[in-house]
Amino acid sequence: MTDNKDALYAAFKAKDARFDGRFFVGVSSTGIYCRPVCKAKQPKPENCTFYGTAAAAEQAGYRPCLLCRPELAPGTSITDATANLVYRAARMLEESSGSGQSLAELAGRLGCTDRHLRRVFAAEYHVSPIQYLQTCRLLLAKNLLTDTDLSVLEVAMAAGFGSLRRFNGLFKKQYKLSPTALRKRNAEEKKHKDNITLSLSYRPPYLWDEMLHLLAGRTIAGIEAVKNGEYMRTVHMVNADGKPIYGWVRVGHDPKRHALSVTVSDTLLPVLPQVLARIRHLFDLYCDPGAVHETLRVMNDIQPGLCVLGARVPGCFNAFEMAVQAVLGQQITVKAASTLASRIVQTYGMPIQTSIEELTHIFPLPEDLLSLEGAIEDRFGVLGVTAVRSNTIYELARAFVQGEIDFDLPAQPEEEMTKLMAIRGIGSWTAQYIAMRAMEWPDAFLETDAGPYTSEELLKMAEAWRPWRSYATINLWNAQ
């Protein structure tokens, strides 16, 4: 992509948001690198060098622009990746930057050797995996230094650095100024009591109201809430030492900045990179709406306005929670499924204290459900869950605990859907739905859920909508 310099410079000059995050521009006259949407004075073409990643620009000696802030650039989706293995590795590095996971462990999860991963990573991104990880940590730290009043030590720990000394040294080496100097250059009053707020960018447009509507209809009382144009939920994660971490997040929309405003409780700082990664997944921030619409606009030949530019596929924050709700929703309404899930939470979830009135519980872990005394159908039956659904949820929990199914990023959706359908009570629709929301599968299609057409008619029409049938499904839902 970075070989066509004339085309890239034209996109840079036009400040085309469709290219935001797809490349970065090193400016030799200033020594900084920018996003293609940067509003600083346009540099001359001969002073511009183009890079596929921020890490490559930094390894070439450029510092991040303080105006356009490369740390806020949106990422790329699975189907954008030229090399799927490299893409998945990059996403895993972003999401686990504070986990202490070794390169060998990461390569093992991807099914290759660390030597092979280093080779293909360098060929695709022109940096090593370690250099890429280093840039992820530095950019997150820069974001925290700019937008929060966390201490430099807290910033270093939240971004995944092992020590303050190491953080200060690397920051000065890469950015030619100290963390405290950067904070002074961006000095303004920032206040927080028990939370911090950051921005996560997306490629516009973004149909925020439609996304909130879909999430609002599926909220689980005690776990989630949609209120005043914002989404809120409780969080349970595990840090690098295996210690459980609890807290909450609140997500709003900042359309002027093409970003989501993300507020997290300060209890989540030890797992901040993972929390932000899950929010990006939940709100589909890696999506390129232009690429999706290029394929799906033929839907408007069926019905004008059927496909709207900017629709996103809602992901999930907790895969087990979402999968249980999907099982509960079989053959009943979405609202009824949410009611049943809420009863399970109130009975078997863990109560927690938050500063948000609606957020009171953590969804039960699969281990919690397996440890219940007596038959699961008796436990869930009094809550209104049928015996068939109860046993399906039990087998789903067992598969999670034993590692028989895996919805994390290295997973292959087609393989995991086959495993899901081997569980009694999970059919094709449920497996496709789980893959769409938990595994970022862009080509799931729920043909029984859309409008006046028969399943056979929709499946035939949907062949022209590949590989974006998940987005076609969401457009069909939005049009109802």
Short mmCIF file of C-alpha atoms in Angstrom, two decimals:
data_model
loop_
_atom_site.label_atom_id
_atom_site.label_comp_id
_atom_site.label_asym_id
_atom_site.label_seq_id
_atom_site.Cartn_x
_atom_site.Cartn_y
_atom_site.Cartn_z
CA MET A 1 0.00 0.00 0.00
CA THR A 2 2.77 2.44 0.88
CA ASP A 3 4.43 2.05 -2.54
CA ASN A 4 1.96 4.32 -4.37
CA LYS A 5 3.25 7.60 -2.97
CA ASP A 6 1.32 9.88 -5.35
CA ALA A 7 -2.02 8.32 -4.36
CA LEU A 8 -1.15 8.40 -0.67
CA TYR A 9 -0.08 12.02 -0.81
CA ALA A 10 -3.37 12.86 -2.57
CA ALA A 11 -5.31 11.14 0.24
CA PHE A 12 -3.17 13.00 2.80
CA LYS A 13 -3.78 16.32 1.09
CA ALA A 14 -7.53 15.67 0.96
CA LYS A 15 -7.59 14.72 4.69
CA ASP A 16 -9.63 11.69 3.65
CA ALA A 17 -10.92 9.99 6.81
CA ARG A 18 -11.32 6.68 4.96
CA PHE A 19 -7.54 6.30 5.10
CA ASP A 20 -7.18 7.19 8.78
CA GLY A 21 -5.17 4.46 10.48
CA ARG A 22 -4.32 2.77 7.18
CA PHE A 23 -1.06 4.66 6.80
CA PHE A 24 1.03 7.28 8.57
CA VAL A 25 3.10 10.10 7.13
CA GLY A 26 6.64 10.86 8.25
CA VAL A 27 7.55 14.51 7.61
CA SER A 28 11.32 14.94 7.28
CA SER A 29 11.22 18.73 7.70
CA THR A 30 9.73 18.44 11.21
CA GLY A 31 10.78 14.97 12.35
CA ILE A 32 7.20 14.02 13.25
CA TYR A 33 4.72 11.55 11.81
CA CYS A 34 1.02 12.24 11.28
CA ARG A 35 -2.30 10.63 10.53
CA PRO A 36 -3.64 11.28 7.01
CA VAL A 37 -6.33 13.50 8.55
CA CYS A 38 -3.85 15.85 10.25
CA LYS A 39 -4.86 19.53 9.97
CA ALA A 40 -1.36 20.94 10.31
CA LYS A 41 0.17 22.88 7.43
CA GLN A 42 0.50 20.57 4.43
CA PRO A 43 4.14 19.49 3.92
CA LYS A 44 5.70 19.24 0.49
CA PRO A 45 5.55 15.84 -1.23
CA GLU A 46 9.33 15.48 -1.22
CA ASN A 47 9.33 15.75 2.58
CA CYS A 48 6.81 12.91 3.05
CA THR A 49 7.48 9.22 3.62
CA PHE A 50 4.61 6.80 4.10
CA TYR A 51 4.41 3.94 6.59
CA GLY A 52 1.87 1.19 7.12
CA THR A 53 2.02 1.38 10.92
CA ALA A 54 2.89 3.87 13.62
CA ALA A 55 5.57 1.45 14.77
CA ALA A 56 7.31 1.61 11.38
CA ALA A 57 7.25 5.43 11.47
CA GLU A 58 8.75 5.47 14.97
CA GLN A 59 11.46 2.98 14.07
CA ALA A 60 12.38 5.31 11.20
CA GLY A 61 13.04 8.01 13.82
CA TYR A 62 9.83 10.05 13.69
CA ARG A 63 7.95 11.33 16.75
CA PRO A 64 4.14 11.35 16.98
CA CYS A 65 2.38 14.59 16.05
CA LEU A 66 0.91 16.42 19.04
CA LEU A 67 -1.90 17.86 16.90
CA CYS A 68 -3.42 14.83 15.15
CA ARG A 69 -2.22 12.37 17.83
CA PRO A 70 -1.47 9.08 16.02
CA GLU A 71 -2.36 7.13 19.16
CA LEU A 72 -6.02 7.91 18.42
CA ALA A 73 -6.03 6.49 14.88
CA PRO A 74 -8.54 3.65 14.28
CA GLY A 75 -7.27 0.14 13.53
CA THR A 76 -8.06 -2.28 10.72
CA SER A 77 -10.54 -5.15 10.58
CA ILE A 78 -9.78 -8.82 10.03
CA THR A 79 -10.79 -8.76 6.38
CA ASP A 80 -8.50 -5.79 5.71
CA ALA A 81 -5.41 -7.82 6.50
CA THR A 82 -3.17 -8.81 3.62
CA ALA A 83 -1.59 -11.43 5.88
CA ASN A 84 -4.17 -12.76 8.34
CA LEU A 85 -1.56 -14.27 10.66
CA VAL A 86 0.30 -10.98 10.96
CA TYR A 87 -2.91 -9.04 11.52
CA ARG A 88 -4.01 -11.36 14.29
CA ALA A 89 -0.61 -11.14 15.92
CA ALA A 90 -0.74 -7.32 15.80
CA ARG A 91 -4.19 -7.26 17.39
CA MET A 92 -3.09 -9.67 20.10
CA LEU A 93 -0.06 -7.50 20.87
CA GLU A 94 -2.32 -4.44 21.19
CA GLU A 95 -4.77 -6.24 23.45
CA SER A 96 -2.21 -7.89 25.72
CA SER A 97 0.38 -5.14 25.99
CA GLY A 98 0.20 -5.25 29.77
CA SER A 99 -0.16 -9.00 30.25
CA GLY A 100 3.52 -9.95 30.16
CA GLN A 101 2.84 -12.67 27.56
CA SER A 102 6.02 -13.74 25.75
CA LEU A 103 6.40 -13.79 21.98
CA ALA A 104 6.76 -17.58 22.10
CA GLU A 105 3.43 -17.86 23.94
CA LEU A 106 1.73 -15.57 21.45
CA ALA A 107 3.15 -17.53 18.51
CA GLY A 108 1.98 -20.76 20.11
CA ARG A 109 -1.58 -19.45 20.30
CA LEU A 110 -1.34 -18.61 16.61
CA GLY A 111 -0.07 -22.06 15.73
CA CYS A 112 3.41 -21.08 14.54
CA THR A 113 6.93 -20.64 15.88
CA ASP A 114 8.16 -17.32 17.22
CA ARG A 115 10.86 -17.36 14.51
CA HIS A 116 8.24 -17.63 11.77
CA LEU A 117 6.14 -14.93 13.39
CA ARG A 118 9.10 -12.53 13.53
CA ARG A 119 9.86 -13.20 9.87
CA VAL A 120 6.35 -12.64 8.50
CA PHE A 121 5.74 -9.70 10.83
CA ALA A 122 8.86 -7.91 9.60
CA ALA A 123 7.92 -8.64 5.98
CA GLU A 124 4.42 -7.17 6.40
CA TYR A 125 4.97 -4.29 8.84
CA HIS A 126 8.73 -3.66 8.48
CA VAL A 127 9.21 -3.84 12.25
CA SER A 128 9.64 -6.70 14.70
CA PRO A 129 6.75 -7.81 16.97
CA ILE A 130 8.66 -6.41 19.97
CA GLN A 131 9.05 -3.02 18.27
CA TYR A 132 5.33 -3.03 17.44
CA LEU A 133 4.45 -3.86 21.05
CA GLN A 134 6.77 -1.10 22.27
CA THR A 135 4.95 1.44 20.09
CA CYS A 136 1.54 0.22 21.33
CA ARG A 137 2.64 0.82 24.91
CA LEU A 138 4.19 4.21 24.18
CA LEU A 139 1.12 5.47 22.32
CA LEU A 140 -1.23 4.32 25.09
CA ALA A 141 1.01 6.08 27.61
CA LYS A 142 0.97 9.23 25.48
CA ASN A 143 -2.83 9.08 25.38
CA LEU A 144 -3.01 8.76 29.16
CA LEU A 145 -0.50 11.56 29.74
CA THR A 146 -2.45 13.88 27.44
CA ASP A 147 -6.03 13.11 28.50
CA THR A 148 -5.82 12.16 32.19
CA ASP A 149 -4.24 13.38 35.41
CA LEU A 150 -2.82 9.98 36.32
CA SER A 151 0.66 10.11 37.79
CA VAL A 152 3.55 9.17 35.49
CA LEU A 153 4.03 5.99 37.51
CA GLU A 154 0.35 5.05 37.09
CA VAL A 155 0.62 5.75 33.36
CA ALA A 156 3.71 3.55 33.06
CA MET A 157 2.04 0.64 34.83
CA ALA A 158 -1.28 0.98 32.96
CA ALA A 159 0.52 0.99 29.59
CA GLY A 160 2.35 -2.23 30.41
CA PHE A 161 5.85 -1.05 31.29
CA GLY A 162 7.58 -3.02 34.01
CA SER A 163 9.18 -0.03 35.69
CA LEU A 164 9.08 3.76 35.76
CA ARG A 165 12.77 3.95 34.89
CA ARG A 166 12.30 1.84 31.77
CA PHE A 167 9.28 3.88 30.72
CA ASN A 168 11.06 7.22 31.16
CA GLY A 169 14.11 6.02 29.27
CA LEU A 170 12.19 4.63 26.31
CA PHE A 171 9.86 7.63 26.13
CA LYS A 172 12.79 10.07 26.03
CA LYS A 173 14.61 7.96 23.46
CA GLN A 174 11.66 7.72 21.07
CA TYR A 175 9.97 11.08 21.57
CA LYS A 176 12.91 13.34 22.51
CA LEU A 177 11.14 14.66 25.60
CA SER A 178 10.23 13.32 29.01
CA PRO A 179 6.71 12.22 30.02
CA THR A 180 6.45 15.19 32.41
CA ALA A 181 7.53 17.59 29.65
CA LEU A 182 4.78 16.26 27.36
CA ARG A 183 2.24 16.77 30.13
CA LYS A 184 3.37 20.38 30.65
CA ARG A 185 3.01 21.08 26.91
CA ASN A 186 -0.59 19.85 27.12
CA ALA A 187 -1.32 21.36 30.51
CA GLU A 188 -4.97 21.91 31.32
CA GLU A 189 -7.19 21.17 34.28
CA LYS A 190 -8.10 17.49 34.31
CA LYS A 191 -10.13 16.17 37.19
CA HIS A 192 -11.19 12.70 38.11
CA LYS A 193 -12.21 11.10 41.34
CA ASP A 194 -12.68 7.44 40.61
CA ASN A 195 -12.41 7.22 36.83
CA ILE A 196 -10.53 8.32 33.72
CA THR A 197 -11.81 9.20 30.26
CA LEU A 198 -10.13 8.45 26.93
CA SER A 199 -11.11 8.68 23.26
CA LEU A 200 -11.25 5.79 20.77
CA SER A 201 -11.49 6.88 17.15
CA TYR A 202 -13.45 5.32 14.28
CA ARG A 203 -13.75 5.87 10.54
CA PRO A 204 -16.89 7.94 9.89
CA PRO A 205 -19.78 7.75 9.49
CA TYR A 206 -20.99 5.84 12.54
CA LEU A 207 -24.68 5.09 13.09
CA TRP A 208 -24.46 5.56 16.86
CA ASP A 209 -28.20 5.71 17.55
CA GLU A 210 -28.77 2.46 15.67
CA MET A 211 -25.95 0.75 17.58
CA LEU A 212 -27.35 1.93 20.92
CA HIS A 213 -30.81 0.75 19.92
CA LEU A 214 -29.51 -2.76 19.20
CA LEU A 215 -27.58 -2.87 22.47
CA ALA A 216 -30.44 -1.38 24.51
CA GLY A 217 -32.80 -4.14 23.39
CA ARG A 218 -30.34 -6.76 24.64
CA THR A 219 -29.17 -5.28 27.95
CA ILE A 220 -29.03 -7.55 30.99
CA ALA A 221 -30.29 -5.73 34.08
CA GLY A 222 -27.58 -5.32 36.69
CA ILE A 223 -24.83 -5.89 34.12
CA GLU A 224 -25.62 -3.29 31.45
CA ALA A 225 -27.62 -0.13 30.89
CA VAL A 226 -28.26 2.33 28.08
CA LYS A 227 -29.11 5.77 29.40
CA ASN A 228 -28.84 9.36 28.14
CA GLY A 229 -27.21 8.29 24.88
CA GLU A 230 -24.52 6.22 26.63
CA TYR A 231 -23.79 2.54 27.16
CA MET A 232 -22.65 1.32 30.58
CA ARG A 233 -21.64 -2.07 31.97
CA THR A 234 -19.81 -3.86 34.77
CA VAL A 235 -16.44 -5.47 34.08
CA HIS A 236 -14.67 -8.53 35.44
CA MET A 237 -11.22 -9.36 34.10
CA VAL A 238 -8.05 -11.10 35.28
CA ASN A 239 -4.67 -9.38 35.39
CA ALA A 240 -1.27 -10.82 34.45
CA ASP A 241 -0.93 -12.38 37.91
CA GLY A 242 -4.29 -14.12 37.72
CA LYS A 243 -5.92 -11.70 40.16
CA PRO A 244 -9.58 -10.81 39.44
CA ILE A 245 -10.19 -7.15 38.62
CA TYR A 246 -13.64 -5.54 38.88
CA GLY A 247 -14.99 -2.21 37.69
CA TRP A 248 -17.23 -0.48 35.19
CA VAL A 249 -17.12 1.35 31.85
CA ARG A 250 -19.28 4.04 30.26
CA VAL A 251 -19.20 4.77 26.53
CA GLY A 252 -20.59 7.85 24.81
CA HIS A 253 -20.34 9.39 21.35
CA ASP A 254 -18.21 12.35 20.28
CA PRO A 255 -19.25 12.85 16.64
CA LYS A 256 -17.21 16.02 16.11
CA ARG A 257 -14.01 14.10 16.82
CA HIS A 258 -15.18 10.89 15.09
CA ALA A 259 -14.57 9.09 18.36
CA LEU A 260 -16.19 7.35 21.28
CA SER A 261 -15.68 8.81 24.73
CA VAL A 262 -14.73 5.96 27.05
CA THR A 263 -14.81 6.38 30.83
CA VAL A 264 -13.42 3.54 32.95
CA SER A 265 -13.26 3.13 36.71
CA ASP A 266 -9.72 3.52 38.01
CA THR A 267 -9.90 -0.02 39.39
CA LEU A 268 -9.46 -1.21 35.79
CA LEU A 269 -6.08 0.46 35.22
CA PRO A 270 -4.17 -2.84 35.65
CA VAL A 271 -6.07 -4.27 32.66
CA LEU A 272 -6.65 -1.07 30.69
CA PRO A 273 -5.28 -2.29 27.30
CA GLN A 274 -7.55 -5.34 27.44
CA VAL A 275 -10.58 -3.25 28.44
CA LEU A 276 -10.03 -0.81 25.56
CA ALA A 277 -9.59 -3.71 23.14
CA ARG A 278 -12.92 -5.19 24.20
CA ILE A 279 -14.65 -1.84 23.78
CA ARG A 280 -13.20 -1.52 20.26
CA HIS A 281 -14.59 -4.97 19.54
CA LEU A 282 -17.99 -4.30 21.14
CA PHE A 283 -18.49 -1.14 19.10
CA ASP A 284 -16.83 -2.41 15.91
CA LEU A 285 -14.29 0.40 15.77
CA TYR A 286 -12.03 -1.43 13.32
CA CYS A 287 -14.71 -1.30 10.61
CA ASP A 288 -14.14 0.52 7.31
CA PRO A 289 -17.71 1.60 6.47
CA GLY A 290 -16.76 2.63 2.94
CA ALA A 291 -15.45 -0.82 2.05
CA VAL A 292 -18.56 -2.47 3.51
CA HIS A 293 -20.93 -0.13 1.68
CA GLU A 294 -19.11 -0.63 -1.62
CA THR A 295 -20.32 -4.24 -1.60
CA LEU A 296 -23.66 -3.90 0.18
CA ARG A 297 -25.07 -0.89 -1.65
CA VAL A 298 -26.66 -3.38 -4.10
CA MET A 299 -29.12 -4.06 -1.27
CA ASN A 300 -30.69 -0.71 -2.14
CA ASP A 301 -31.80 -2.18 -5.46
CA ILE A 302 -34.13 -4.40 -3.42
CA GLN A 303 -35.44 -1.53 -1.32
CA PRO A 304 -34.18 2.08 -1.33
CA GLY A 305 -32.39 2.91 1.92
CA LEU A 306 -32.05 -0.73 2.95
CA CYS A 307 -28.28 -0.40 3.29
CA VAL A 308 -27.09 2.73 5.09
CA LEU A 309 -23.46 3.82 5.13
CA GLY A 310 -22.03 3.62 8.66
CA ALA A 311 -23.88 0.63 10.12
CA ARG A 312 -21.78 -1.36 12.59
CA VAL A 313 -22.03 -4.92 13.89
CA PRO A 314 -22.36 -5.01 17.69
CA GLY A 315 -19.68 -7.23 19.16
CA CYS A 316 -19.55 -8.31 22.78
CA PHE A 317 -17.56 -7.55 25.92
CA ASN A 318 -17.99 -10.94 27.59
CA ALA A 319 -18.20 -13.90 25.20
CA PHE A 320 -19.69 -16.38 27.69
CA GLU A 321 -22.32 -13.88 28.81
CA MET A 322 -23.34 -13.19 25.21
CA ALA A 323 -23.38 -16.89 24.27
CA VAL A 324 -25.65 -17.73 27.22
CA GLN A 325 -28.03 -14.96 26.21
CA ALA A 326 -28.02 -16.27 22.62
CA VAL A 327 -29.04 -19.73 23.85
CA LEU A 328 -31.76 -18.23 26.03
CA GLY A 329 -33.07 -16.30 23.03
CA GLN A 330 -33.86 -19.35 20.92
CA GLN A 331 -37.53 -19.39 19.94
CA ILE A 332 -38.44 -16.48 22.23
CA THR A 333 -38.23 -12.71 21.89
CA VAL A 334 -35.08 -10.69 22.47
CA LYS A 335 -36.73 -8.98 25.43
CA ALA A 336 -37.74 -12.30 27.00
CA ALA A 337 -34.16 -13.58 26.65
CA SER A 338 -32.84 -10.48 28.42
CA THR A 339 -35.35 -11.02 31.22
CA LEU A 340 -34.20 -14.61 31.72
CA ALA A 341 -30.55 -13.57 31.66
CA SER A 342 -31.29 -10.89 34.25
CA ARG A 343 -32.88 -13.48 36.54
CA ILE A 344 -29.77 -15.66 36.27
CA VAL A 345 -27.61 -12.64 37.14
CA GLN A 346 -29.71 -11.68 40.17
CA THR A 347 -29.65 -15.26 41.44
CA TYR A 348 -26.13 -16.45 40.62
CA GLY A 349 -24.16 -13.32 39.68
CA MET A 350 -21.71 -11.64 42.03
CA PRO A 351 -22.88 -8.32 43.54
CA ILE A 352 -20.42 -5.43 43.26
CA GLN A 353 -20.43 -1.77 44.27
CA THR A 354 -20.21 0.85 41.50
CA SER A 355 -20.90 4.56 41.26
CA ILE A 356 -23.59 3.87 38.64
CA GLU A 357 -26.95 2.93 40.12
CA GLU A 358 -27.93 0.49 37.37
CA LEU A 359 -24.70 -1.53 37.53
CA THR A 360 -24.88 -3.96 40.43
CA HIS A 361 -23.61 -7.40 39.40
CA ILE A 362 -21.01 -9.41 37.51
CA PHE A 363 -22.27 -12.13 35.19
CA PRO A 364 -21.65 -15.60 36.65
CA LEU A 365 -18.51 -17.33 35.40
CA PRO A 366 -18.85 -20.69 33.62
CA GLU A 367 -17.09 -22.24 36.62
CA ASP A 368 -19.82 -20.81 38.85
CA LEU A 369 -22.56 -22.57 36.88
CA LEU A 370 -20.68 -25.89 36.82
CA SER A 371 -20.28 -25.79 40.60
CA LEU A 372 -24.01 -25.45 41.32
CA GLU A 373 -25.39 -28.28 43.43
CA GLY A 374 -28.13 -30.39 41.93
CA ALA A 375 -29.38 -30.58 38.36
CA ILE A 376 -29.00 -27.42 36.31
CA GLU A 377 -32.54 -27.74 34.97
CA ASP A 378 -33.87 -27.60 38.53
CA ARG A 379 -31.78 -24.54 39.34
CA PHE A 380 -32.73 -22.66 36.20
CA GLY A 381 -36.23 -24.08 35.91
CA VAL A 382 -37.55 -21.94 38.76
CA LEU A 383 -36.22 -18.90 36.84
CA GLY A 384 -38.31 -19.79 33.78
CA VAL A 385 -35.58 -21.46 31.70
CA THR A 386 -36.58 -24.68 29.99
CA ALA A 387 -34.74 -27.91 30.77
CA VAL A 388 -33.36 -28.08 27.22
CA ARG A 389 -31.93 -24.55 27.39
CA SER A 390 -30.59 -25.17 30.91
CA ASN A 391 -28.64 -28.23 29.82
CA THR A 392 -27.35 -26.45 26.74
CA ILE A 393 -26.00 -23.62 28.93
CA TYR A 394 -24.39 -26.19 31.24
CA GLU A 395 -22.63 -27.88 28.30
CA LEU A 396 -21.58 -24.48 26.96
CA ALA A 397 -20.06 -23.62 30.36
CA ARG A 398 -18.26 -26.97 30.44
CA ALA A 399 -16.83 -26.36 26.95
CA PHE A 400 -15.56 -22.93 28.05
CA VAL A 401 -13.92 -24.28 31.20
CA GLN A 402 -12.28 -27.21 29.43
CA GLY A 403 -11.07 -25.03 26.56
CA GLU A 404 -13.00 -26.98 23.93
CA ILE A 405 -14.19 -23.76 22.33
CA ASP A 406 -12.21 -20.56 21.96
CA PHE A 407 -13.62 -17.20 20.92
CA ASP A 408 -10.39 -15.25 21.39
CA LEU A 409 -8.75 -13.56 18.43
CA PRO A 410 -6.67 -16.48 17.04
CA ALA A 411 -9.84 -18.57 16.75
CA GLN A 412 -11.12 -19.58 13.32
CA PRO A 413 -14.87 -18.82 13.25
CA GLU A 414 -15.83 -21.68 10.91
CA GLU A 415 -14.12 -24.23 13.18
CA GLU A 416 -15.62 -22.78 16.35
CA MET A 417 -19.12 -22.74 14.83
CA THR A 418 -18.76 -26.46 14.07
CA LYS A 419 -17.78 -27.08 17.70
CA LEU A 420 -20.71 -25.00 18.93
CA MET A 421 -23.18 -26.96 16.82
CA ALA A 422 -21.85 -30.18 18.37
CA ILE A 423 -23.38 -28.99 21.66
CA ARG A 424 -26.92 -30.28 21.92
CA GLY A 425 -29.35 -27.38 21.64
CA ILE A 426 -27.14 -25.08 19.53
CA GLY A 427 -28.09 -24.90 15.88
CA SER A 428 -26.78 -22.99 12.89
CA TRP A 429 -28.56 -19.71 13.71
CA THR A 430 -27.17 -19.55 17.25
CA ALA A 431 -23.67 -20.53 16.13
CA GLN A 432 -23.71 -17.87 13.40
CA TYR A 433 -24.98 -15.25 15.84
CA ILE A 434 -22.26 -16.07 18.38
CA ALA A 435 -19.58 -15.99 15.66
CA MET A 436 -20.85 -12.62 14.42
CA ARG A 437 -20.76 -10.99 17.83
CA ALA A 438 -18.01 -12.84 19.71
CA MET A 439 -15.50 -13.61 16.95
CA GLU A 440 -15.78 -10.57 14.67
CA TRP A 441 -17.01 -12.84 11.89
CA PRO A 442 -18.10 -10.41 9.13
CA ASP A 443 -19.80 -13.04 6.96
CA ALA A 444 -22.38 -14.53 9.31
CA PHE A 445 -25.92 -14.42 7.96
CA LEU A 446 -29.11 -14.90 9.99
CA GLU A 447 -31.54 -15.53 7.17
CA THR A 448 -34.55 -16.29 9.38
CA ASP A 449 -34.52 -12.83 10.96
CA ALA A 450 -35.04 -10.44 8.11
CA GLY A 451 -38.22 -9.10 6.67
CA PRO A 452 -40.78 -10.47 4.22
CA TYR A 453 -38.48 -12.85 2.33
CA THR A 454 -38.17 -16.59 2.83
CA SER A 455 -34.89 -18.03 4.10
CA GLU A 456 -34.18 -19.51 0.68
CA GLU A 457 -34.74 -16.17 -1.05
CA LEU A 458 -32.52 -14.31 1.38
CA LEU A 459 -29.70 -16.85 1.20
CA LYS A 460 -29.69 -16.60 -2.58
CA MET A 461 -29.63 -12.79 -2.52
CA ALA A 462 -26.98 -12.76 0.20
CA GLU A 463 -24.39 -14.48 -1.99
CA ALA A 464 -23.75 -11.06 -3.55
CA TRP A 465 -23.19 -9.58 -0.09
CA ARG A 466 -20.14 -11.68 0.85
CA PRO A 467 -17.88 -11.18 2.79
CA TRP A 468 -20.02 -8.62 4.64
CA ARG A 469 -23.20 -10.60 5.34
CA SER A 470 -23.02 -9.77 9.07
CA TYR A 471 -23.33 -6.10 8.12
CA ALA A 472 -26.15 -6.99 5.71
CA THR A 473 -27.95 -8.67 8.63
CA ILE A 474 -27.59 -5.54 10.76
CA ASN A 475 -28.90 -3.35 7.93
CA LEU A 476 -31.91 -5.64 7.57
CA TRP A 477 -32.53 -5.43 11.33
CA ASN A 478 -32.20 -1.64 11.30
CA ALA A 479 -34.73 -1.40 8.46
CA GLN A 480 -37.42 -3.32 10.34
#
